Coordinates of C-alpha atoms in Angstrom, one line a residue:
M1333 CA -17.6 -212.7 70.9
F1334 CA -15.6 -211.6 67.9
L1335 CA -18.1 -209.1 66.6
Q1336 CA -18.2 -207.3 70.0
K1337 CA -14.7 -206.0 69.1
F1338 CA -16.4 -203.5 66.7
D1339 CA -18.9 -202.1 69.2
E1340 CA -16.9 -199.0 69.9
L1341 CA -16.0 -198.3 66.3
E1342 CA -18.4 -196.2 64.3
R1343 CA -17.0 -196.1 60.7
I1344 CA -16.6 -199.6 59.2
V1345 CA -15.6 -200.6 55.7
I1346 CA -16.1 -204.2 54.5
Q1347 CA -13.9 -205.1 51.5
C1348 CA -14.5 -208.1 49.3
H1349 CA -11.6 -209.6 47.3
D1350 CA -10.9 -208.3 43.8
S1351 CA -13.3 -209.8 41.2
P1352 CA -15.6 -210.8 44.0
D1353 CA -17.5 -214.0 43.8
A1354 CA -20.8 -215.0 45.4
D1355 CA -19.2 -216.1 48.7
S1356 CA -17.3 -212.8 49.2
I1357 CA -20.3 -210.7 48.3
G1358 CA -22.7 -212.8 50.4
A1359 CA -20.5 -212.7 53.4
G1360 CA -19.8 -209.0 53.1
Y1361 CA -23.5 -208.2 52.6
A1362 CA -24.5 -210.1 55.8
L1363 CA -21.9 -208.3 57.8
Y1364 CA -23.0 -205.0 56.2
V1365 CA -26.7 -205.5 57.3
Y1366 CA -25.6 -206.5 60.8
F1367 CA -23.5 -203.4 61.3
K1368 CA -26.1 -201.2 59.6
E1369 CA -28.8 -202.4 62.1
K1370 CA -26.4 -201.5 64.9
G1371 CA -26.3 -197.9 63.6
K1372 CA -22.8 -198.0 62.2
D1373 CA -21.5 -195.9 59.3
V1374 CA -20.7 -198.9 57.1
H1375 CA -19.7 -199.4 53.5
L1376 CA -19.3 -202.6 51.4
V1377 CA -16.7 -202.2 48.7
Y1378 CA -14.3 -204.0 46.3
S1379 CA -11.6 -202.9 43.9
G1380 CA -9.1 -204.3 41.4
V1381 CA -8.8 -204.5 37.7
N1382 CA -12.2 -206.0 37.0
R1383 CA -15.7 -204.8 37.8
I1384 CA -18.5 -207.3 38.5
T1385 CA -19.7 -208.5 35.1
K1386 CA -20.9 -212.1 35.6
P1387 CA -24.6 -212.2 34.9
G1388 CA -25.5 -214.2 38.0
L1389 CA -23.5 -211.9 40.3
R1390 CA -25.0 -208.8 38.8
M1391 CA -28.5 -210.2 39.3
M1392 CA -27.6 -211.1 42.8
V1393 CA -26.5 -207.6 43.6
E1394 CA -29.5 -206.0 41.8
K1395 CA -32.3 -208.3 43.0
M1396 CA -31.1 -208.5 46.6
E1397 CA -30.3 -204.8 46.6
I1398 CA -26.7 -205.4 47.8
P1399 CA -25.0 -202.0 48.2
V1400 CA -21.5 -203.2 47.1
K1401 CA -19.5 -200.5 45.3
Y1402 CA -16.3 -200.5 43.2
V1403 CA -13.8 -198.1 44.7
E1404 CA -10.3 -196.8 43.9
E1405 CA -9.9 -195.1 47.2
L1406 CA -11.1 -196.4 50.5
P1407 CA -13.8 -194.5 52.3
A1408 CA -12.7 -193.0 55.7
C1409 CA -13.0 -195.6 58.4
D1410 CA -12.0 -196.7 61.8
V1411 CA -11.6 -200.3 60.7
L1412 CA -11.4 -202.2 57.4
I1413 CA -12.8 -205.8 57.5
T1414 CA -11.7 -208.0 54.6
V1415 CA -14.1 -210.9 53.8
D1416 CA -13.3 -214.1 52.0
C1417 CA -9.7 -212.9 51.8
Q1418 CA -6.9 -211.5 53.9
Y1419 CA -5.4 -208.0 54.2
E1420 CA -2.3 -207.7 52.0
G1421 CA -3.1 -211.1 50.5
G1422 CA -2.6 -211.9 46.9
N1423 CA -6.2 -211.4 45.7
I1424 CA -7.1 -208.1 47.2
T1425 CA -6.2 -204.5 46.5
R1426 CA -4.3 -203.1 49.5
F1427 CA -5.6 -199.8 51.1
D1428 CA -4.0 -198.0 54.0
T1429 CA -6.2 -198.3 57.0
P1430 CA -5.9 -197.4 60.7
L1431 CA -7.0 -201.0 61.6
A1432 CA -7.3 -204.1 59.5
A1433 CA -9.6 -207.0 60.5
M1434 CA -10.2 -210.3 58.6
V1435 CA -13.0 -212.8 58.3
D1436 CA -12.1 -215.7 56.0
H1437 CA -12.3 -219.4 55.4
H1438 CA -8.9 -219.9 53.6
P1439 CA -5.7 -221.0 55.3
S1440 CA -3.8 -218.1 56.8
C1441 CA -1.4 -216.6 54.3
V1442 CA -0.5 -213.4 56.2
P1443 CA 0.4 -212.5 59.8
T1444 CA -2.7 -212.6 62.0
N1445 CA -3.8 -211.2 65.3
D1446 CA -6.9 -210.9 67.6
W1447 CA -8.7 -208.9 64.9
C1448 CA -8.7 -211.9 62.6
Y1449 CA -11.3 -214.7 62.5
I1450 CA -10.1 -217.3 60.1
K1451 CA -11.7 -220.8 60.0
S1452 CA -10.3 -222.8 57.1
E1453 CA -12.3 -225.9 58.0
Y1454 CA -15.5 -224.3 56.6
G1455 CA -16.6 -224.6 53.0
S1456 CA -17.4 -221.0 52.6
C1457 CA -16.8 -217.6 54.2
C1458 CA -20.6 -217.2 54.3
T1459 CA -20.6 -220.1 56.9
V1460 CA -18.0 -218.2 59.0
V1461 CA -20.1 -215.1 58.9
W1462 CA -23.3 -217.0 59.6
L1463 CA -21.7 -218.5 62.7
L1464 CA -20.5 -215.1 63.9
L1465 CA -24.0 -213.6 63.4
T1466 CA -25.6 -216.5 65.2
E1467 CA -23.2 -216.1 68.1
A1468 CA -24.1 -212.4 68.3
G1469 CA -27.8 -213.2 68.5
F1470 CA -28.6 -211.8 65.0
D1471 CA -31.5 -213.6 63.3
V1472 CA -30.3 -214.0 59.7
N1473 CA -33.7 -215.4 58.6
K1474 CA -35.5 -212.2 59.4
N1475 CA -34.0 -210.8 56.1
T1476 CA -34.7 -213.2 53.2
D1477 CA -32.2 -211.5 51.0
V1478 CA -29.4 -212.0 53.5
A1479 CA -30.3 -215.6 54.0
T1480 CA -30.4 -216.2 50.2
A1481 CA -27.1 -214.4 49.7
L1482 CA -25.4 -216.6 52.4
Y1483 CA -26.9 -219.7 50.8
Y1484 CA -25.7 -218.8 47.3
G1485 CA -22.2 -218.2 48.7
L1486 CA -22.1 -221.6 50.2
Y1487 CA -23.6 -223.2 47.1
S1488 CA -21.0 -221.5 44.9
D1489 CA -18.0 -222.4 47.0
T1490 CA -18.9 -226.0 47.6
G1491 CA -19.5 -227.3 44.1
Q1492 CA -23.2 -226.7 44.2
L1493 CA -23.4 -228.2 47.8
S1494 CA -21.6 -231.4 46.7
E1495 CA -18.5 -230.7 48.7
I1496 CA -19.9 -230.0 52.2
Y1497 CA -17.8 -231.8 54.8
C1498 CA -18.2 -229.6 57.8
A1499 CA -21.2 -229.9 60.2
S1500 CA -21.6 -226.1 60.3
D1501 CA -21.9 -225.9 56.6
R1502 CA -24.7 -228.5 56.7
E1503 CA -26.4 -226.7 59.6
M1504 CA -26.4 -223.4 57.8
R1505 CA -27.7 -225.0 54.6
D1506 CA -30.6 -226.7 56.4
T1507 CA -31.7 -223.7 58.6
L1508 CA -31.6 -220.8 56.1
R1509 CA -35.0 -219.7 54.9
I1510 CA -34.3 -218.5 51.4
D1511 CA -36.2 -217.1 48.4
R1512 CA -36.1 -220.2 46.2
E1513 CA -37.3 -218.5 43.1
L1514 CA -34.7 -215.8 43.3
F1515 CA -32.0 -218.4 44.0
K1516 CA -33.0 -220.3 40.9
M1517 CA -32.9 -217.1 38.8
V1518 CA -29.4 -216.3 40.0
V1519 CA -28.0 -219.8 39.6
N1520 CA -29.5 -220.1 36.1
S1521 CA -27.8 -216.9 35.0
N1522 CA -24.3 -218.1 35.7
L1523 CA -22.9 -217.5 32.2
S1524 CA -23.5 -215.0 29.4
R1525 CA -23.6 -216.2 25.8
E1526 CA -20.2 -214.6 25.2
E1527 CA -18.8 -216.5 28.2
L1528 CA -20.2 -219.7 26.8
Q1529 CA -18.3 -219.0 23.6
I1530 CA -15.1 -218.2 25.4
A1531 CA -15.4 -221.5 27.4
G1532 CA -16.1 -223.5 24.3
E1533 CA -13.1 -222.0 22.4
A1534 CA -10.8 -222.7 25.4
L1535 CA -11.9 -226.3 25.9
T1536 CA -11.3 -227.0 22.2
N1537 CA -7.6 -226.1 22.5
Y1538 CA -6.6 -227.4 25.9
Y1539 CA -3.2 -229.1 26.6
Y1540 CA -3.1 -232.5 28.2
N1541 CA -0.1 -234.4 29.6
E1542 CA -0.7 -238.1 29.0
Q1543 CA 2.1 -239.2 31.4
L1544 CA 1.2 -237.0 34.4
Y1545 CA -2.5 -236.7 33.8
F1546 CA -2.9 -232.9 34.0
A1547 CA -4.6 -230.4 31.8
V1548 CA -3.9 -226.7 31.1
V1549 CA -6.5 -224.5 29.5
K1550 CA -6.0 -220.9 28.4
T1551 CA -8.9 -218.6 27.8
R1552 CA -9.1 -215.2 26.2
P1553 CA -9.7 -212.2 28.6
C1554 CA -12.9 -212.7 30.6
D1555 CA -14.4 -212.3 34.1
P1556 CA -12.1 -214.2 36.4
N1557 CA -15.0 -216.2 37.8
L1558 CA -15.4 -217.9 34.5
L1559 CA -12.0 -219.5 35.1
G1560 CA -13.5 -221.3 38.1
V1561 CA -16.5 -222.5 36.1
I1562 CA -14.2 -224.0 33.4
S1563 CA -11.8 -225.6 35.9
D1564 CA -14.8 -227.2 37.8
M1565 CA -15.8 -228.8 34.5
V1566 CA -12.3 -229.9 33.4
I1567 CA -11.5 -231.7 36.7
Q1568 CA -14.6 -233.9 36.2
V1569 CA -13.0 -235.4 33.0
A1570 CA -11.8 -239.0 33.3
G1571 CA -8.0 -239.2 33.2
I1572 CA -7.4 -235.6 34.5
D1573 CA -6.1 -235.5 38.1
V1574 CA -5.1 -231.8 38.1
C1575 CA -6.1 -228.9 35.9
V1576 CA -5.1 -225.3 35.6
V1577 CA -7.2 -222.7 33.8
Y1578 CA -5.7 -219.3 33.2
N1579 CA -5.9 -216.1 31.2
E1580 CA -3.7 -213.1 30.6
T1581 CA -4.4 -209.7 32.2
P1582 CA -2.7 -206.4 31.7
I1583 CA -0.2 -207.1 34.5
G1584 CA 0.1 -210.9 34.5
Y1585 CA -1.8 -214.2 34.6
K1586 CA -4.8 -215.2 36.6
L1587 CA -5.0 -218.9 37.6
S1588 CA -7.8 -221.2 38.7
I1589 CA -6.6 -224.6 39.9
R1590 CA -8.4 -227.9 40.7
S1591 CA -7.2 -231.2 42.1
G1592 CA -9.2 -234.4 42.0
K1593 CA -6.9 -237.0 43.4
Q1594 CA -4.4 -237.6 46.2
P1595 CA -1.6 -236.8 46.8
Y1596 CA -2.1 -233.6 44.9
E1597 CA -3.5 -230.6 46.7
A1598 CA -4.7 -227.6 44.7
S1599 CA -3.4 -225.1 47.3
H1600 CA 0.1 -226.5 47.3
L1601 CA 0.1 -226.5 43.5
A1602 CA -1.0 -222.9 43.5
E1603 CA 1.9 -222.0 45.8
S1604 CA 4.4 -223.9 43.7
I1605 CA 3.3 -222.3 40.4
A1606 CA 3.4 -218.8 42.0
A1607 CA 6.6 -219.2 44.0
D1608 CA 8.8 -216.2 43.6
V1609 CA 6.7 -214.8 40.7
G1610 CA 3.3 -214.1 42.4
S1611 CA 0.9 -215.5 45.0
G1612 CA -1.4 -218.5 45.3
G1613 CA -3.4 -220.5 47.7
G1614 CA -6.8 -222.0 48.6
H1615 CA -8.0 -225.4 49.7
M1616 CA -7.2 -229.0 49.0
N1617 CA -9.4 -229.3 45.9
K1618 CA -9.7 -225.7 44.8
A1619 CA -7.3 -222.9 44.6
G1620 CA -6.3 -219.8 42.7
G1621 CA -3.3 -217.7 42.0
F1622 CA -1.7 -214.8 40.2
V1623 CA 1.6 -214.5 38.4
H1624 CA 3.0 -211.0 37.9
R1625 CA 4.4 -210.4 34.4
E1626 CA 7.2 -208.1 35.7
M1627 CA 8.4 -210.7 38.2
L1628 CA 8.2 -213.5 35.6
T1629 CA 10.1 -211.5 33.0
T1630 CA 12.9 -210.8 35.4
Q1631 CA 13.5 -214.5 36.1
Y1632 CA 12.5 -216.1 32.8
K1633 CA 13.3 -213.5 30.1
G1634 CA 12.2 -214.6 26.7
Q1635 CA 10.3 -217.7 27.8
A1636 CA 6.6 -218.3 27.1
F1637 CA 4.4 -218.4 30.2
S1638 CA 2.7 -221.6 28.9
N1639 CA 6.0 -223.5 29.0
I1640 CA 6.9 -222.1 32.4
L1641 CA 3.5 -223.1 33.7
R1642 CA 3.7 -226.7 32.4
K1643 CA 7.2 -227.2 33.8
R1644 CA 6.1 -226.0 37.3
I1645 CA 3.1 -228.3 37.2
E1646 CA 5.2 -231.2 36.2
S1647 CA 7.7 -230.5 38.9
Y1648 CA 5.0 -230.3 41.6
I1649 CA 3.4 -233.6 40.5
L1650 CA 6.6 -235.5 40.4
K1651 CA 7.5 -234.2 43.9
A1652 CA 4.1 -235.0 45.2
R1653 CA 4.4 -238.6 43.9
E1654 CA 7.6 -239.0 45.7
G1655 CA 5.9 -238.1 49.0

């Protein structure tokens, strides 16, 4: 069993990706409770530019008493476990550690070894963690907060359970005994009024390519999770096969990417946009990326990012059509 690897290690740090979402927090929290009950010295952390500000996530952390902490230095540990991301990947702050382990549901984007448990066929990292805990004989349902956190992670990463294609995702959904009232509270606190205004402004001024059927939306600075909310909405619009929602950060541009039609794959588009200037990846329908301003300026001095982005999307779509 994968989790048996950690039996002889006493100090464990679990790291969510930067700007953690419900899937990363839920998966990390479930592992935290598991190791805590085994008597380990365990910490649940995240880092990066942005703190958790999304109302639903803040409520999730508060109501479920999830001990996730923002850090700029890693607590002393024997092993660092990254959840819903990969060590030295593009969406996680790198910390030096004596041993790096990974639990994830995204395709491998870094070198892996026996300390990595990556299952890209699953809809959420929470499903991966649920399977690991089940294999270890840990009853998730004895802790309602853990069960609810895992369910919310799956819900968030599968388009409100509409994109469940794996039997294990369905099994977890059907067997978790969750706090329904708490779940409703968290789901119904997805946006703040300010975020609603940001989304409205962005959607009023979007770019649409009538020949290639793609849309680009720029938002003003906001919680990165809002980009995903907006892109989920845009890809549902008739006549839009691909969309990219982005905003500017102090060091570059954060991207949320969606694809709603073959032969386009969001993960491949993310990689194409970020090629040589950042990092990107994800799944067939959903992906994300980051473009570093310094790298962009070196190659495209004086050019607006919006123009570079559109050209890279156009290039990807034309190549994808050619097969």
